[in-house]
C-alpha cells in the first residue's frame, strides 16, 4: 500500500473507485448498491465498519430547543447514498418518531454539516465522536445510532471485478491486514488509541474513549456480517430505491482472511 486516500463518503468515494483513481477502498454500502446492485463491475471483497457507532448526531449545546429526537425538524446528513443518509431515514421510525416531520438536509460532508449546525440552519448533524469528546461544551448528543440498532453496514472493502481478478494477492493481503488490525484493537484498545491519537493529533484520553467504545460494540469486522448487511439494505429501501442487490455475486468471499465469517444474505450455495 503506497497511499491511503481519505474519501468524502457516499457516491463521491464510489465515483473515485469506478473512475480508477483508487483500486480498492472502504465504500459506503448504499452507494455500492446504487452503482452496481447486480455486481457486474464491483465486488465486496472484505469486511468493514459493521456497526452504527460512531454515527451519532449532535445539536449545539447552546440550543435550548433541541433535547431529544422528538424535537428535531431539520436533520443534516453528509451525501446521498452515504451511511448517514441511510441512518437519517431509518432512525426516526426506529425511535417512534414520524419521519414526515423531519426535513433531511444533504450538507455535502461532515465539515459542511458543522457549518450548517453552527449557523443554525439545521437542528442536528453528524459530529465525529472524537470531536464531541474534546468539545463537550459545544455539542450535546441527541441521537446515538447504537441506541436503536446493533448492526449496520456503514462501509465495506470494495474493488472492481477486474482488479480483484488481476491482483488477488493484493486484495487478500489488504483483508489479512484489516482483520489483524481489528483483532489488535480488540486485544489492546489503549495501544490502538495511541496510534489513532498520533495520526489525528487529538489527545490520547479522547481517542481512548472513542476506540474503547467502538471496540466494545464490535464496530469493525474482517468478514461478512449478514445482520449488518440486512440493516443497511433496509436503509437503501427506505430511500425509495428499487435496486435489488445480487448478494451472491456482489459479495465475494474468496479474498477473506481465514477464520472470519463468510455468510451473506440469500442461499448462495445452491
Short mmCIF file of C-alpha atoms in Angstrom, two decimals:
data_model
loop_
_atom_site.label_atom_id
_atom_site.label_comp_id
_atom_site.label_asym_id
_atom_site.label_seq_id
_atom_site.Cartn_x
_atom_site.Cartn_y
_atom_site.Cartn_z
CA UNK A 1 0.00 0.00 0.00
CA UNK A 2 1.61 3.24 -1.17
CA UNK A 3 -1.03 5.72 -0.07
CA UNK A 4 -4.23 5.85 1.99
CA UNK A 5 -6.62 8.35 0.45
CA UNK A 6 -9.44 9.89 2.52
CA UNK A 7 -12.79 9.79 0.77
CA UNK A 8 -15.69 12.21 1.03
CA UNK A 9 -18.16 9.37 1.54
CA UNK A 10 -21.24 8.15 -0.27
CA UNK A 11 -21.32 8.32 -4.03
CA UNK A 12 -18.22 10.55 -4.13
CA UNK A 13 -15.96 7.73 -2.92
CA UNK A 14 -17.71 5.32 -5.24
CA UNK A 15 -17.02 7.55 -8.24
CA UNK A 16 -13.35 7.73 -7.26
CA UNK A 17 -13.21 3.93 -7.27
CA UNK A 18 -15.07 3.47 -10.55
CA UNK A 19 -13.00 6.17 -12.26
CA UNK A 20 -9.88 4.16 -11.47
CA UNK A 21 -8.35 6.77 -9.17
CA UNK A 22 -8.15 4.22 -6.36
CA UNK A 23 -8.02 0.43 -6.88
CA UNK A 24 -9.68 -0.61 -3.63
CA UNK A 25 -11.43 1.22 -0.82
CA UNK A 26 -13.83 1.08 2.09
CA UNK A 27 -17.00 2.32 0.42
CA UNK A 28 -20.48 3.01 1.80
CA UNK A 29 -22.84 0.10 1.25
CA UNK A 30 -25.76 2.20 -0.09
CA UNK A 31 -23.54 3.72 -2.78
CA UNK A 32 -22.39 0.26 -3.86
CA UNK A 33 -25.95 -0.94 -4.32
CA UNK A 34 -26.95 2.18 -6.22
CA UNK A 35 -23.93 1.92 -8.51
CA UNK A 36 -23.94 -1.80 -9.25
CA UNK A 37 -26.55 -3.87 -7.44
CA UNK A 38 -26.04 -6.82 -9.79
CA UNK A 39 -22.31 -6.99 -9.15
CA UNK A 40 -21.47 -6.71 -12.83
CA UNK A 41 -18.43 -4.49 -12.19
CA UNK A 42 -17.97 -4.27 -8.41
CA UNK A 43 -17.04 -6.79 -5.77
CA UNK A 44 -17.36 -6.52 -1.99
CA UNK A 45 -14.28 -8.48 -1.00
CA UNK A 46 -13.91 -7.84 2.73
CA UNK A 47 -15.43 -6.69 5.95
CA UNK A 48 -15.53 -3.12 7.17
CA UNK A 49 -17.48 -0.92 9.53
CA UNK A 50 -20.37 -3.18 10.51
CA UNK A 51 -21.91 -1.40 13.49
CA UNK A 52 -23.62 2.00 13.66
CA UNK A 53 -21.10 3.55 16.06
CA UNK A 54 -19.81 6.29 15.82
CA UNK A 55 -22.60 7.63 13.61
CA UNK A 56 -24.04 9.93 16.26
CA UNK A 57 -25.94 13.16 15.68
CA UNK A 58 -25.49 16.24 17.84
CA UNK A 59 -27.12 19.60 18.43
CA UNK A 60 -25.36 22.71 19.60
CA UNK A 61 -25.11 22.69 23.37
CA UNK A 62 -26.30 26.29 23.30
CA UNK A 63 -29.58 25.39 21.58
CA UNK A 64 -32.26 25.01 24.30
CA UNK A 65 -34.93 23.86 21.84
CA UNK A 66 -33.34 20.56 20.77
CA UNK A 67 -33.04 17.99 23.54
CA UNK A 68 -34.30 14.75 22.00
CA UNK A 69 -35.11 13.24 18.63
CA UNK A 70 -38.73 14.36 19.08
CA UNK A 71 -37.57 18.00 18.85
CA UNK A 72 -35.70 17.59 15.54
CA UNK A 73 -37.15 19.24 12.43
CA UNK A 74 -34.05 19.72 10.23
CA UNK A 75 -31.52 16.88 10.20
CA UNK A 76 -28.23 17.05 8.28
CA UNK A 77 -26.55 14.06 6.66
CA UNK A 78 -23.42 14.13 4.53
CA UNK A 79 -24.09 12.95 0.98
CA UNK A 80 -26.70 10.96 -0.94
CA UNK A 81 -26.11 7.20 -0.75
CA UNK A 82 -23.91 7.59 2.33
CA UNK A 83 -24.31 5.68 5.57
CA UNK A 84 -25.53 8.86 7.29
CA UNK A 85 -28.16 9.27 4.55
CA UNK A 86 -29.48 5.78 5.25
CA UNK A 87 -29.45 6.28 9.01
CA UNK A 88 -31.45 9.50 8.84
CA UNK A 89 -34.11 7.50 7.02
CA UNK A 90 -34.16 4.59 9.48
CA UNK A 91 -33.62 6.16 12.89
CA UNK A 92 -36.78 8.30 13.19
CA UNK A 93 -39.05 5.29 12.68
CA UNK A 94 -36.89 3.15 14.97
CA UNK A 95 -37.29 5.84 17.63
CA UNK A 96 -41.06 6.05 17.14
CA UNK A 97 -40.96 9.47 15.51
CA UNK A 98 -42.93 10.39 12.39
CA UNK A 99 -40.28 10.81 9.63
CA UNK A 100 -42.52 13.21 7.72
CA UNK A 101 -41.96 15.79 10.48
CA UNK A 102 -38.24 15.93 9.70
CA UNK A 103 -36.61 17.67 6.76
CA UNK A 104 -33.42 15.86 5.77
CA UNK A 105 -30.62 18.14 4.53
CA UNK A 106 -27.63 16.98 2.45
CA UNK A 107 -24.72 19.02 3.75
CA UNK A 108 -22.03 17.78 1.35
CA UNK A 109 -19.70 16.50 4.05
CA UNK A 110 -19.01 16.41 7.78
CA UNK A 111 -17.33 19.82 7.82
CA UNK A 112 -20.18 21.32 5.86
CA UNK A 113 -22.61 19.79 8.35
CA UNK A 114 -20.71 21.56 11.15
CA UNK A 115 -21.15 24.83 9.31
CA UNK A 116 -24.90 24.32 8.89
CA UNK A 117 -25.22 23.37 12.56
CA UNK A 118 -23.26 26.35 13.82
CA UNK A 119 -25.21 28.69 11.55
CA UNK A 120 -28.49 27.40 12.96
CA UNK A 121 -29.62 26.05 9.58
CA UNK A 122 -30.12 22.51 10.90
CA UNK A 123 -31.07 21.15 14.30
CA UNK A 124 -28.66 18.22 14.37
CA UNK A 125 -25.74 16.96 12.31
CA UNK A 126 -23.22 14.15 12.28
CA UNK A 127 -20.32 15.02 14.58
CA UNK A 128 -17.34 12.66 14.85
CA UNK A 129 -17.19 11.20 18.33
CA UNK A 130 -13.57 12.24 18.75
CA UNK A 131 -14.60 15.88 18.20
CA UNK A 132 -17.55 15.59 20.59
CA UNK A 133 -15.27 14.04 23.22
CA UNK A 134 -12.91 17.00 23.01
CA UNK A 135 -15.57 19.70 22.84
CA UNK A 136 -18.34 18.67 25.27
CA UNK A 137 -19.13 22.30 25.93
CA UNK A 138 -20.07 22.83 22.27
CA UNK A 139 -22.23 19.80 21.41
CA UNK A 140 -24.92 17.68 23.03
CA UNK A 141 -25.79 14.18 21.87
CA UNK A 142 -29.34 13.91 20.53
CA UNK A 143 -29.38 10.66 18.54
CA UNK A 144 -26.98 7.82 19.30
CA UNK A 145 -27.39 5.30 16.49
CA UNK A 146 -26.34 2.28 18.62
CA UNK A 147 -29.29 3.01 20.92
CA UNK A 148 -31.64 1.95 18.11
CA UNK A 149 -29.72 -0.73 16.17
CA UNK A 150 -26.84 -3.06 16.94
CA UNK A 151 -25.66 -3.88 13.42
CA UNK A 152 -25.42 -1.64 10.36
CA UNK A 153 -23.01 -1.97 7.44
CA UNK A 154 -21.68 1.56 7.08
CA UNK A 155 -18.88 0.78 4.66
CA UNK A 156 -17.14 -2.27 3.31
CA UNK A 157 -13.94 -3.17 1.47
CA UNK A 158 -14.74 -2.97 -2.21
CA UNK A 159 -12.92 -3.14 -5.52
CA UNK A 160 -13.72 -3.77 -9.16
CA UNK A 161 -14.18 -7.24 -10.55
CA UNK A 162 -11.22 -6.71 -12.88
CA UNK A 163 -8.85 -5.50 -10.16
CA UNK A 164 -9.72 -8.45 -7.92
CA UNK A 165 -9.09 -10.88 -10.78
CA UNK A 166 -5.79 -9.25 -11.73
CA UNK A 167 -4.46 -8.63 -8.21
CA UNK A 168 -5.81 -11.39 -5.94
CA UNK A 169 -2.72 -11.36 -3.73
CA UNK A 170 -3.04 -7.64 -3.04
CA UNK A 171 -6.71 -7.96 -2.15
CA UNK A 172 -6.05 -10.89 0.17
CA UNK A 173 -3.16 -9.05 1.83
CA UNK A 174 -5.32 -5.98 2.49
CA UNK A 175 -8.02 -8.16 4.01
CA UNK A 176 -5.49 -10.02 6.14
CA UNK A 177 -4.07 -6.73 7.40
CA UNK A 178 -7.54 -5.33 8.11
CA UNK A 179 -8.57 -8.47 10.01
CA UNK A 180 -5.35 -8.41 12.00
CA UNK A 181 -5.90 -4.75 12.83
CA UNK A 182 -9.44 -5.45 14.09
CA UNK A 183 -8.10 -8.20 16.35
CA UNK A 184 -5.29 -5.99 17.68
CA UNK A 185 -7.73 -3.17 18.51
CA UNK A 186 -9.92 -5.62 20.38
CA UNK A 187 -6.93 -7.03 22.27
CA UNK A 188 -5.40 -3.68 23.22
CA UNK A 189 -7.66 -0.68 22.57
CA UNK A 190 -5.38 1.63 24.55
CA UNK A 191 -2.44 0.93 22.23
CA UNK A 192 -4.72 1.39 19.23
CA UNK A 193 -5.93 4.69 20.66
CA UNK A 194 -2.33 5.91 20.95
CA UNK A 195 -1.81 5.22 17.25
CA UNK A 196 -5.08 6.97 16.45
CA UNK A 197 -4.13 9.99 18.57
CA UNK A 198 -0.68 10.22 16.96
CA UNK A 199 -2.28 10.14 13.50
CA UNK A 200 -5.07 12.63 14.13
CA UNK A 201 -3.44 14.98 16.63
CA UNK A 202 -6.27 14.51 19.13
CA UNK A 203 -5.48 13.86 22.78
CA UNK A 204 -4.96 10.30 23.92
CA UNK A 205 -7.72 10.39 26.53
CA UNK A 206 -10.39 11.30 23.97
CA UNK A 207 -9.01 8.83 21.43
CA UNK A 208 -9.07 6.06 24.04
CA UNK A 209 -12.71 6.74 24.94
CA UNK A 210 -13.74 6.52 21.28
CA UNK A 211 -11.69 3.42 20.43
CA UNK A 212 -12.76 1.52 23.54
CA UNK A 213 -16.42 2.29 22.87
CA UNK A 214 -16.15 1.29 19.22
CA UNK A 215 -14.34 -1.94 20.01
CA UNK A 216 -16.81 -2.89 22.76
CA UNK A 217 -19.70 -2.96 20.27
CA UNK A 218 -17.77 -4.75 17.50
CA UNK A 219 -17.81 -1.80 15.15
CA UNK A 220 -15.29 -3.37 12.77
CA UNK A 221 -15.08 -6.85 11.31
CA UNK A 222 -12.86 -8.64 8.82
CA UNK A 223 -15.52 -10.98 7.45
CA UNK A 224 -19.06 -10.65 6.18
CA UNK A 225 -21.90 -9.95 8.61
CA UNK A 226 -25.42 -10.83 7.45
CA UNK A 227 -27.23 -8.79 10.11
CA UNK A 228 -25.31 -5.62 9.25
CA UNK A 229 -25.95 -6.11 5.52
CA UNK A 230 -29.69 -6.54 6.02
CA UNK A 231 -29.89 -3.46 8.23
CA UNK A 232 -28.06 -1.36 5.64
CA UNK A 233 -30.27 -2.76 2.89
CA UNK A 234 -33.27 -1.54 4.89
CA UNK A 235 -31.76 1.93 4.58
CA UNK A 236 -31.39 1.56 0.82
CA UNK A 237 -35.03 0.52 0.52
CA UNK A 238 -36.16 3.34 2.80
CA UNK A 239 -34.69 5.77 0.27
CA UNK A 240 -37.22 4.53 -2.28
CA UNK A 241 -34.59 2.74 -4.32
CA UNK A 242 -35.70 -0.21 -6.42
CA UNK A 243 -32.14 -1.56 -6.67
CA UNK A 244 -32.17 -5.18 -5.50
CA UNK A 245 -28.66 -6.48 -4.88
CA UNK A 246 -27.49 -9.88 -6.05
CA UNK A 247 -25.76 -10.74 -2.78
CA UNK A 248 -24.23 -13.92 -4.14
CA UNK A 249 -22.44 -12.06 -6.94
CA UNK A 250 -21.75 -8.75 -5.23
CA UNK A 251 -20.08 -10.36 -2.19
CA UNK A 252 -17.01 -12.47 -2.98
CA UNK A 253 -15.65 -14.49 -0.04
CA UNK A 254 -12.62 -15.81 -1.94
CA UNK A 255 -10.41 -12.98 -0.69
CA UNK A 256 -11.34 -13.07 3.01
CA UNK A 257 -8.82 -13.86 5.70
CA UNK A 258 -9.03 -17.30 7.27
CA UNK A 259 -11.32 -17.79 10.24
CA UNK A 260 -13.78 -14.98 9.54
CA UNK A 261 -17.49 -15.20 8.75
CA UNK A 262 -18.32 -15.74 5.08
CA UNK A 263 -22.14 -15.86 5.09
CA UNK A 264 -24.19 -13.29 3.20
CA UNK A 265 -27.98 -12.94 2.81
CA UNK A 266 -29.55 -15.42 0.42
CA UNK A 267 -28.87 -19.02 -0.47
CA UNK A 268 -25.58 -18.69 -2.29
CA UNK A 269 -24.62 -22.37 -2.08
CA UNK A 270 -27.49 -23.62 -4.21
#
